[in-house]
Coordinates of C-alpha atoms in Angstrom, one line a residue:
Chain V
M967 CA -19.3 -19.5 0.8
T968 CA -16.8 -17.2 -0.8
M969 CA -15.9 -18.7 -4.1
A970 CA -12.3 -19.8 -3.7
R971 CA -10.2 -18.7 -6.7
D972 CA -8.2 -21.5 -8.3
I973 CA -4.6 -20.8 -8.8
T974 CA -3.9 -20.7 -12.5
F975 CA -0.6 -20.6 -14.3
G976 CA 0.1 -18.6 -17.5
T977 CA -2.7 -17.3 -19.6
E978 CA -6.1 -18.8 -19.7
S979 CA -8.5 -18.9 -22.6
A980 CA -11.9 -17.4 -22.3
G981 CA -13.4 -20.9 -22.6
A982 CA -11.2 -22.3 -19.8
A983 CA -12.1 -19.4 -17.6
A984 CA -15.8 -19.9 -18.1
W985 CA -15.4 -23.6 -17.4
R986 CA -13.4 -22.9 -14.2
R987 CA -16.1 -20.5 -13.0
L988 CA -18.8 -23.1 -13.9
R989 CA -16.9 -25.8 -11.9
S990 CA -16.5 -23.5 -8.9
F991 CA -20.2 -22.6 -9.0
G992 CA -21.0 -26.2 -9.5
S993 CA -19.0 -27.4 -6.5
T994 CA -20.4 -24.7 -4.2
W995 CA -24.0 -25.6 -5.0
G996 CA -23.1 -29.3 -5.3
G997 CA -21.7 -29.2 -1.8
I998 CA -25.0 -27.6 -0.5
A999 CA -27.0 -30.3 -2.3
V1000 CA -24.9 -33.1 -0.7
I1001 CA -25.3 -31.7 2.8
A1002 CA -29.1 -31.2 2.3
L1003 CA -29.4 -34.8 1.1
I1004 CA -27.4 -36.2 4.0
W1005 CA -29.5 -34.0 6.4
E1006 CA -32.7 -35.2 4.7
L1007 CA -31.8 -38.9 5.0
A1008 CA -30.4 -38.6 8.6
G1009 CA -33.6 -36.8 9.6
R1010 CA -35.8 -39.5 8.1
I1011 CA -33.8 -42.5 9.3
A1012 CA -32.9 -41.3 12.8
G1013 CA -36.4 -40.0 13.5
Q1014 CA -35.1 -37.9 16.3
F1015 CA -37.3 -34.9 17.4
W1016 CA -34.3 -32.6 17.5
L1017 CA -33.4 -33.4 13.8
P1018 CA -36.3 -32.9 11.5
P1019 CA -35.6 -33.7 7.8
F1020 CA -34.3 -30.8 5.7
S1021 CA -37.5 -30.6 3.6
T1022 CA -39.6 -30.2 6.7
V1023 CA -37.3 -27.4 7.9
I1024 CA -37.4 -25.6 4.6
A1025 CA -41.2 -25.9 4.5
R1026 CA -41.4 -24.4 8.0
L1027 CA -39.1 -21.5 7.0
W1028 CA -41.2 -20.8 4.0
E1029 CA -44.3 -20.8 6.2
L1030 CA -42.6 -18.4 8.7
L1031 CA -41.6 -16.1 6.0
T1032 CA -44.9 -16.0 4.2
D1033 CA -47.4 -15.9 7.1
G1034 CA -45.9 -12.6 8.2
S1035 CA -45.3 -13.8 11.8
L1036 CA -41.5 -13.3 11.4
T1037 CA -41.7 -9.8 9.9
P1038 CA -41.9 -7.7 13.1
H1039 CA -39.1 -9.8 14.7
L1040 CA -37.0 -9.4 11.6
L1041 CA -37.5 -5.6 11.6
A1042 CA -36.6 -5.5 15.3
S1043 CA -33.4 -7.4 14.6
L1044 CA -32.4 -5.3 11.7
G1045 CA -33.0 -2.2 13.8
S1046 CA -30.5 -3.1 16.5
L1047 CA -28.1 -4.6 13.9
T1048 CA -28.0 -1.4 11.8
L1049 CA -27.7 1.0 14.6
G1050 CA -25.2 -1.1 16.5
F1051 CA -23.0 -1.7 13.5
S1052 CA -23.1 2.0 12.5
I1053 CA -21.9 3.0 16.0
A1054 CA -19.2 0.2 15.9
L1055 CA -18.1 1.4 12.5
A1056 CA -17.8 5.1 13.5
I1057 CA -15.9 4.3 16.8
G1058 CA -13.8 1.6 15.1
L1059 CA -12.6 3.8 12.3
V1060 CA -11.8 6.8 14.5
V1061 CA -10.1 4.8 17.3
G1062 CA -8.3 2.6 14.8
F1063 CA -7.1 5.6 12.9
L1064 CA -5.8 7.3 16.0
M1065 CA -4.0 4.2 17.1
G1066 CA -2.5 3.8 13.7
V1067 CA -1.2 7.4 13.4
F1068 CA -0.1 8.1 17.0
T1069 CA 2.2 5.6 18.6
W1070 CA 1.2 6.8 22.1
V1071 CA -2.5 6.1 21.5
N1072 CA -1.5 2.7 20.3
S1073 CA 0.6 1.9 23.3
A1074 CA -2.2 3.1 25.6
L1075 CA -5.0 1.1 24.0
D1076 CA -3.4 -1.9 22.3
V1077 CA -3.6 -4.3 25.3
Y1078 CA -7.3 -3.5 26.0
V1079 CA -8.4 -3.8 22.4
N1080 CA -6.7 -7.1 22.0
A1081 CA -8.1 -8.4 25.3
M1082 CA -11.6 -7.3 24.3
M1083 CA -11.2 -8.9 21.0
F1084 CA -11.1 -12.3 22.7
T1085 CA -13.5 -11.7 25.5
P1086 CA -17.0 -13.0 24.9
G1087 CA -19.2 -9.8 24.7
L1088 CA -22.0 -11.4 26.6
I1089 CA -20.0 -11.4 29.8
F1090 CA -20.8 -7.7 30.0
A1091 CA -24.5 -8.3 29.7
P1092 CA -25.2 -7.9 33.5
I1093 CA -23.4 -4.6 33.5
L1094 CA -25.2 -3.4 30.4
F1095 CA -28.6 -4.4 32.1
A1096 CA -27.6 -2.2 35.0
I1097 CA -26.8 0.7 32.7
F1098 CA -29.5 0.5 30.0
G1099 CA -32.1 -1.9 31.4
L1100 CA -33.5 -4.8 29.4
G1101 CA -34.2 -2.8 26.2
F1102 CA -33.1 -1.8 22.8
A1103 CA -30.0 0.0 24.1
T1104 CA -28.6 -3.1 25.7
R1105 CA -29.0 -5.2 22.5
V1106 CA -27.4 -2.4 20.5
S1107 CA -24.5 -2.2 22.9
V1108 CA -23.9 -6.0 22.5
V1109 CA -23.8 -5.6 18.8
V1110 CA -21.3 -2.7 19.2
I1111 CA -19.1 -4.8 21.6
Y1112 CA -19.1 -7.7 19.2
A1113 CA -18.2 -5.7 16.1
V1114 CA -16.0 -2.8 17.1
F1115 CA -12.8 -4.4 18.1
I1116 CA -12.0 -6.2 14.9
I1117 CA -12.6 -3.0 13.0
I1118 CA -10.3 -1.1 15.4
I1119 CA -7.5 -3.7 15.1
N1120 CA -7.7 -3.9 11.3
T1121 CA -7.8 -0.1 10.9
A1122 CA -4.9 0.5 13.2
A1123 CA -2.8 -2.2 11.5
A1124 CA -3.7 -0.9 8.1
V1125 CA -2.7 2.7 9.0
R1126 CA 0.4 1.7 10.9
N1127 CA 1.7 -0.5 8.0
V1128 CA 1.3 2.2 5.4
D1129 CA 3.8 2.0 2.6
R1130 CA 6.8 4.1 3.9
P1131 CA 8.4 4.7 0.4
L1132 CA 5.1 6.2 -0.7
L1133 CA 5.0 8.5 2.4
E1134 CA 8.6 9.6 1.6
M1135 CA 7.6 10.2 -2.1
A1136 CA 4.7 12.4 -0.9
A1137 CA 6.9 14.4 1.4
G1138 CA 9.5 14.8 -1.3
Y1139 CA 6.9 16.2 -3.7
G1140 CA 5.8 18.7 -1.1
A1141 CA 2.8 17.1 0.6
S1142 CA 2.1 18.3 4.1
R1143 CA 1.5 15.7 6.9
W1144 CA -2.3 16.2 6.6
T1145 CA -2.3 15.9 2.8
A1146 CA -0.2 12.8 3.0
L1147 CA -2.7 11.3 5.5
I1148 CA -5.6 12.0 3.1
R1149 CA -3.8 11.2 -0.2
I1150 CA -1.5 8.3 0.8
V1151 CA -2.4 6.8 4.1
L1152 CA -6.2 6.5 3.6
P1153 CA -6.2 4.9 0.1
D1154 CA -3.2 2.7 1.1
A1155 CA -5.0 1.4 4.2
F1156 CA -8.3 1.1 2.5
P1157 CA -8.3 -2.6 1.5
L1158 CA -7.3 -3.8 5.0
I1159 CA -9.9 -1.5 6.6
L1160 CA -12.6 -2.9 4.3
A1161 CA -11.6 -6.5 5.3
G1162 CA -12.0 -5.5 8.9
I1163 CA -15.4 -4.0 8.2
R1164 CA -16.5 -7.3 6.5
M1165 CA -15.4 -9.3 9.6
G1166 CA -17.1 -6.7 11.7
V1167 CA -20.4 -7.2 10.0
G1168 CA -20.2 -10.9 10.6
R1169 CA -19.5 -10.4 14.3
A1170 CA -22.3 -7.8 14.5
V1171 CA -24.8 -10.5 13.3
K1172 CA -23.5 -12.8 16.0
G1173 CA -23.9 -10.1 18.6
M1174 CA -27.4 -9.3 17.5
V1175 CA -28.6 -13.0 17.8
N1176 CA -26.8 -13.6 21.1
G1177 CA -28.2 -10.4 22.6
E1178 CA -31.7 -11.4 21.4
M1179 CA -31.5 -14.9 22.8
F1180 CA -29.9 -14.2 26.1
I1181 CA -30.9 -10.6 27.0
A1182 CA -34.3 -9.9 25.8
L1183 CA -36.5 -12.4 23.9
I1184 CA -36.9 -10.2 20.9
G1185 CA -36.1 -10.3 17.2
I1186 CA -35.1 -13.4 15.3
G1187 CA -32.8 -14.6 18.1
G1188 CA -35.7 -14.2 20.6
Q1189 CA -38.0 -16.2 18.4
A1190 CA -35.4 -19.0 18.1
A1191 CA -35.1 -19.1 21.9
R1192 CA -38.8 -19.2 22.3
F1193 CA -39.2 -22.0 19.8
G1194 CA -36.5 -23.9 21.7
K1195 CA -38.3 -23.6 24.9
Q1196 CA -41.4 -25.1 23.2
F1197 CA -39.2 -27.9 21.8
D1198 CA -40.2 -26.8 18.3
F1199 CA -37.0 -27.8 16.8
T1200 CA -38.2 -27.6 13.2
S1201 CA -38.7 -23.8 13.7
V1202 CA -35.3 -23.5 15.5
W1203 CA -33.6 -25.1 12.5
A1204 CA -35.6 -23.0 10.1
L1205 CA -34.4 -19.8 11.8
S1206 CA -30.8 -21.1 12.0
V1207 CA -30.9 -21.7 8.3
F1208 CA -32.4 -18.2 7.7
I1209 CA -29.7 -16.5 9.8
M1210 CA -27.0 -18.4 7.9
I1211 CA -28.5 -17.3 4.6
I1212 CA -28.5 -13.7 5.8
A1213 CA -24.9 -13.9 7.1
V1214 CA -23.7 -15.3 3.8
A1215 CA -25.7 -12.8 1.8
I1216 CA -24.2 -9.9 3.8
N1217 CA -20.7 -11.4 3.5
Q1218 CA -21.0 -11.8 -0.2
G1219 CA -22.3 -8.3 -0.6
V1220 CA -19.5 -6.7 1.3
S1221 CA -16.9 -9.0 -0.5
H1222 CA -18.3 -7.9 -3.8
L1223 CA -18.0 -4.3 -2.8
E1224 CA -14.5 -4.9 -1.6
R1225 CA -13.4 -6.4 -4.9
R1226 CA -14.9 -3.6 -6.9
M1227 CA -13.4 -0.9 -4.8
T1228 CA -9.9 -2.4 -4.5
S1229 CA -9.3 -3.7 -8.0
W1230 CA -6.0 -1.8 -8.1
V1231 CA -4.4 -4.0 -5.4
E1232 CA -1.4 -5.8 -6.8
Chain S
M1460 CA 28.4 28.3 -14.6
S1461 CA 27.2 29.1 -11.1
S1462 CA 27.1 26.6 -8.2
M1463 CA 23.8 24.9 -7.6
I1464 CA 24.5 22.7 -4.7
E1465 CA 27.0 23.4 -1.9
V1466 CA 27.7 20.7 0.7
R1467 CA 29.9 21.9 3.5
D1468 CA 31.5 19.7 6.3
L1469 CA 28.6 17.4 6.3
S1470 CA 28.4 14.5 8.7
H1471 CA 25.5 12.3 9.5
V1472 CA 24.9 9.6 12.2
Y1473 CA 21.8 7.5 12.2
N1474 CA 20.1 7.3 15.6
A1475 CA 22.4 10.0 16.9
Q1476 CA 20.3 10.3 20.1
G1477 CA 21.0 6.8 21.3
Q1478 CA 24.3 5.4 22.4
G1479 CA 26.7 4.7 19.6
G1480 CA 24.6 5.5 16.5
T1481 CA 25.6 4.3 13.0
P1482 CA 27.8 6.8 11.3
A1483 CA 26.7 7.2 7.7
L1484 CA 28.6 10.2 6.4
S1485 CA 31.7 12.0 7.5
D1486 CA 33.2 15.3 6.5
V1487 CA 31.6 15.5 3.1
N1488 CA 32.3 18.6 0.9
L1489 CA 30.9 18.9 -2.6
T1490 CA 30.1 21.5 -5.1
I1491 CA 27.7 20.8 -8.0
R1492 CA 27.2 23.3 -10.8
K1493 CA 24.1 24.2 -12.5
N1494 CA 22.9 21.7 -15.1
E1495 CA 25.7 19.3 -14.2
F1496 CA 25.0 15.5 -14.3
V1497 CA 26.7 14.0 -11.3
T1498 CA 26.8 10.3 -10.5
F1499 CA 27.4 9.0 -6.9
L1500 CA 29.2 5.7 -7.1
G1501 CA 30.3 3.5 -4.2
P1502 CA 29.8 0.2 -2.5
S1503 CA 26.5 -0.4 -0.6
G1504 CA 26.5 1.3 2.8
C1505 CA 28.8 4.1 1.6
G1506 CA 26.1 6.7 2.3
K1507 CA 25.5 7.8 -1.3
T1508 CA 21.7 7.5 -0.9
T1509 CA 21.9 9.3 2.5
L1510 CA 23.8 12.1 0.9
M1511 CA 21.2 12.4 -1.9
R1512 CA 18.4 12.3 0.7
I1513 CA 20.0 15.1 2.7
I1514 CA 20.3 17.3 -0.4
G1515 CA 16.6 16.5 -1.0
G1516 CA 15.7 17.6 2.5
L1517 CA 14.3 14.2 3.4
V1518 CA 17.0 13.6 6.0
T1519 CA 18.3 16.3 8.4
P1520 CA 22.0 15.9 8.8
T1521 CA 23.7 15.7 12.2
S1522 CA 26.1 18.4 11.4
G1523 CA 27.3 20.6 8.5
S1524 CA 25.3 22.5 5.9
V1525 CA 23.7 22.1 2.5
Q1526 CA 22.8 25.1 0.3
V1527 CA 20.7 24.7 -2.8
N1528 CA 20.4 27.8 -5.0
G1529 CA 22.1 29.8 -2.3
K1530 CA 19.4 28.8 0.3
P1531 CA 20.0 26.4 3.2
V1532 CA 18.0 23.2 3.0
R1533 CA 15.4 22.8 5.8
G1534 CA 12.8 20.1 5.3
P1535 CA 11.7 18.6 1.9
N1536 CA 13.3 20.7 -0.8
L1537 CA 10.9 21.7 -3.5
D1538 CA 13.8 22.6 -5.8
C1539 CA 14.3 18.9 -6.1
A1540 CA 12.2 16.2 -7.8
I1541 CA 13.0 12.6 -6.8
V1542 CA 13.0 9.4 -8.8
F1543 CA 12.9 6.4 -6.4
Q1544 CA 14.5 3.0 -6.8
N1545 CA 11.3 1.1 -6.0
F1546 CA 9.3 3.6 -8.2
A1547 CA 7.0 4.6 -5.3
L1548 CA 3.9 4.9 -7.5
M1549 CA 0.5 5.0 -6.0
P1550 CA -1.1 1.7 -7.0
W1551 CA -4.6 3.1 -6.7
A1552 CA -4.0 6.0 -9.1
S1553 CA -3.7 6.0 -12.9
V1554 CA -0.5 6.8 -14.8
L1555 CA -1.9 10.3 -15.4
Q1556 CA -2.7 10.9 -11.7
N1557 CA 0.6 9.6 -10.6
V1558 CA 2.5 11.8 -13.0
A1559 CA 0.4 14.8 -12.0
F1560 CA 0.9 14.2 -8.2
G1561 CA 3.8 16.7 -7.8
L1562 CA 1.9 19.4 -9.7
E1563 CA -1.1 18.8 -7.6
M1564 CA 1.0 19.2 -4.4
R1565 CA 2.2 22.5 -5.9
G1566 CA -1.3 23.7 -6.3
E1567 CA -1.5 23.8 -10.1
P1568 CA -5.0 24.1 -11.5
K1569 CA -6.5 20.8 -12.8
A1570 CA -6.6 21.6 -16.5
Q1571 CA -3.1 22.8 -16.5
R1572 CA -1.7 19.9 -14.7
I1573 CA -3.4 17.4 -16.9
E1574 CA -2.0 19.1 -20.0
K1575 CA 1.5 19.1 -18.5
A1576 CA 1.3 15.5 -17.3
R1577 CA 0.2 14.4 -20.7
A1578 CA 3.1 16.1 -22.3
A1579 CA 5.5 14.5 -19.8
I1580 CA 4.0 11.1 -20.4
D1581 CA 4.6 11.5 -24.2
L1582 CA 8.1 12.6 -23.5
V1583 CA 9.0 9.4 -21.7
G1584 CA 7.3 7.3 -24.4
L1585 CA 4.2 6.3 -22.5
G1586 CA 1.6 8.0 -24.7
G1587 CA -1.6 5.9 -24.7
F1588 CA -1.0 4.5 -21.2
E1589 CA -2.4 7.5 -19.3
E1590 CA -5.4 5.6 -17.9
K1591 CA -3.5 2.4 -17.0
Y1592 CA -2.7 1.5 -13.4
P1593 CA 0.8 0.7 -12.2
K1594 CA 0.2 -3.0 -11.8
Q1595 CA -0.7 -3.2 -15.5
L1596 CA 2.8 -1.9 -16.5
S1597 CA 6.2 -3.6 -16.7
G1598 CA 9.0 -2.4 -14.3
G1599 CA 10.6 -0.3 -17.0
M1600 CA 7.3 1.4 -17.8
Q1601 CA 6.7 2.0 -14.1
Q1602 CA 10.0 3.8 -13.8
R1603 CA 9.1 5.9 -16.9
V1604 CA 6.1 7.0 -14.9
G1605 CA 8.4 7.8 -12.0
L1606 CA 10.7 9.8 -14.4
A1607 CA 7.7 11.7 -15.9
R1608 CA 6.5 12.6 -12.4
A1609 CA 9.9 14.1 -11.6
L1610 CA 10.3 15.9 -15.0
V1611 CA 6.9 17.5 -15.0
V1612 CA 7.4 19.6 -11.9
H1613 CA 10.3 21.4 -13.7
T1614 CA 12.6 21.7 -10.7
P1615 CA 16.1 22.8 -11.2
I1616 CA 17.4 19.6 -9.6
M1617 CA 16.5 16.0 -10.2
L1618 CA 17.6 13.4 -7.6
M1619 CA 17.7 9.8 -8.8
D1620 CA 18.2 7.0 -6.3
E1621 CA 19.4 3.9 -8.2
P1622 CA 16.5 4.4 -10.5
F1623 CA 17.3 1.6 -12.8
G1624 CA 18.6 -0.8 -10.2
A1625 CA 15.5 -2.9 -10.1
L1626 CA 15.3 -3.3 -13.9
D1627 CA 16.7 -6.1 -16.0
Q1628 CA 19.8 -5.4 -18.0
Q1629 CA 18.3 -4.6 -21.4
T1630 CA 15.6 -2.4 -19.9
R1631 CA 18.2 -0.6 -17.8
R1632 CA 20.3 0.0 -20.9
Y1633 CA 17.4 1.3 -22.8
M1634 CA 16.3 3.6 -19.9
Q1635 CA 19.9 5.0 -19.7
E1636 CA 19.7 6.0 -23.4
E1637 CA 16.2 7.5 -22.8
L1638 CA 17.5 9.5 -19.8
L1639 CA 20.4 10.9 -21.9
R1640 CA 18.0 11.9 -24.7
I1641 CA 15.6 13.6 -22.3
W1642 CA 18.3 15.3 -20.3
Q1643 CA 19.9 16.6 -23.5
K1644 CA 16.6 18.2 -24.5
D1645 CA 15.7 19.5 -21.1
Q1646 CA 18.8 20.1 -19.1
R1647 CA 18.9 20.4 -15.3
T1648 CA 21.1 19.5 -12.4
V1649 CA 21.0 15.7 -11.9
I1650 CA 22.3 13.6 -9.0
F1651 CA 22.2 10.0 -10.0
V1652 CA 23.0 7.4 -7.3
T1653 CA 24.3 4.0 -8.6
H1654 CA 26.6 1.1 -7.8
D1655 CA 27.1 0.3 -11.5
M1656 CA 30.4 1.7 -12.8
E1657 CA 29.5 1.7 -16.5
E1658 CA 26.3 3.5 -15.7
A1659 CA 28.2 6.1 -13.6
I1660 CA 30.6 6.8 -16.5
L1661 CA 28.1 6.7 -19.3
L1662 CA 25.7 9.2 -17.7
G1663 CA 27.8 11.5 -15.6
D1664 CA 29.8 14.7 -16.2
K1665 CA 31.4 13.9 -12.8
V1666 CA 31.6 10.6 -10.9
V1667 CA 31.7 11.2 -7.1
L1668 CA 33.4 8.1 -5.8
M1669 CA 32.5 7.3 -2.2
S1670 CA 33.8 4.8 0.4
N1671 CA 32.0 3.2 3.3
R1672 CA 31.7 3.2 7.0
P1673 CA 31.6 6.1 7.6
G1674 CA 30.8 7.3 4.1
R1675 CA 33.2 9.8 2.7
I1676 CA 34.1 11.2 -0.7
E1677 CA 37.3 9.5 -2.0
E1678 CA 37.6 11.3 -5.3
V1679 CA 35.6 13.3 -7.8
I1680 CA 36.4 12.2 -11.4
D1681 CA 35.6 14.3 -14.4
V1682 CA 34.1 12.4 -17.3
K1683 CA 34.9 14.3 -20.5
F1684 CA 32.9 12.6 -23.2
A1685 CA 31.3 15.2 -25.4
R1686 CA 27.5 15.9 -25.2
P1687 CA 25.2 14.8 -26.7
R1688 CA 26.6 11.4 -25.9
D1689 CA 26.3 8.5 -28.2
P1690 CA 26.2 5.6 -25.7
E1691 CA 27.6 3.0 -28.1
A1692 CA 30.5 5.2 -29.2
V1693 CA 31.3 6.1 -25.6
E1694 CA 31.4 2.5 -24.6
R1695 CA 33.6 1.5 -27.5
S1696 CA 36.2 4.2 -26.7
P1697 CA 39.5 3.4 -25.0
E1698 CA 38.9 6.2 -22.5
F1699 CA 35.8 4.4 -21.3
A1700 CA 37.7 1.2 -20.7
E1701 CA 40.4 3.1 -19.0
L1702 CA 38.1 4.9 -16.7
K1703 CA 36.2 1.8 -15.8
E1704 CA 39.5 0.0 -15.0
Y1705 CA 40.5 2.9 -12.8
L1706 CA 37.2 2.9 -10.9
W1707 CA 37.3 -0.8 -10.4
H1708 CA 40.9 -0.5 -9.1
R1709 CA 39.8 2.2 -6.6
L1710 CA 36.7 0.2 -5.5
R1711 CA 38.8 -2.9 -4.9
Q1712 CA 41.3 -0.9 -2.9
M1713 CA 38.5 0.4 -0.7
H1714 CA 37.1 -3.1 -0.3
E1715 CA 40.5 -4.4 0.8
M1716 CA 40.9 -1.5 3.2
S1717 CA 37.6 -2.1 4.9
A1718 CA 38.0 -5.9 4.9
A1719 CA 41.5 -5.6 6.5

């Protein structure tokens, strides 16, 4: 739900800019309203047990949120998400940086990182069971596996594609290799690294829910799986909508941060 | 006047380790005196930028030697400040931070480098733009930042790699006048790489004419217009036209030789 920026030519008056923002805002929420309406009608007309009307789903979500039954699951989910993503971030930045700076590290790891990027993380679940058992550590590991590779790939690419003329400028003005790394490579790579982190967060949420649904019935994903087994599709839909809202909120938050921190990008 | 830069029997081959590298420079000998303004002129691929970069210590030559201020050049040469064709400004840093970069690398205390950077920014006519970012400036203004960054470190030598090549014609002309004005006030040795004949004559005390593949020095031409130079008077003079015609004749000769 990132607001797509219209392409504009020439200068734009303040009024026109406000109108454009309003229109973009309007079409975002208008789109949501249309989908909600179609869902509502389809749910009422079809009368299928697996497709309750939108209003029923929202009412159920409200109930889940207010009666406190979701809170412990939410906390459990956030726990594995936060820890898993932090580990993925640390590993991703360090490994990505090394791959970007040293060609030999890149040659050694590139194939595996790319292979892992497209391998579904859940395939390693049995191995993770064997190592960590059915607990918290396994769910955290799944989050790490989902999030870490996109961060590595983006960080490595960002560092490798650093602006060569700027490096030459720094050397010409007397910067050591280390200084150039801190003063040129890091800030130059920053926007692309941040983009990788944003995608990493999204994948971490996926990993969290997958781990909870298929490894240990815990957290929001676990609740969704449990409701599914009870054929309580209203609750399954309610949780799906809830997870989507969380994902969008996180994405918007990181995007906002990204825009603020990289306003200098040409 | 004593010699500032001594280039002796210099040759350079790119990718010398591999089979049949690309020869860039062959048997170059050149002496540049202190506070001399020297322009390197030649067709693209003649190695003029490579020669400049070797003097700046950014490229290590395959053979031969370069001495600056009596010392052999090994690695980036801090007696030189470089102005780049593509400006090479840090887009995330303000004008002030960009100009102060060289001072910072030389370990100047913060208060001092801000003061010096502000003075240099005023000198190139960018007063009031200290807190702007490169993307907010026009090409000409960006190169003024590049020029201020090179001036502020007060090196005995300034290396300029086709610094106005990316600018439109009027801006380029205006920058040439600015450079003459600044150099007159604050003299130092300048190597100015260009492929523009008029620019080479207008600015230089000497035009080093180079030919390509492999790059060698064809001729060093003295330009005897009095300093401080009035660009319009210089360009109107018959000597300017004569010199330009001569350079054009030589460049065409080279072109025909390499095409044959």
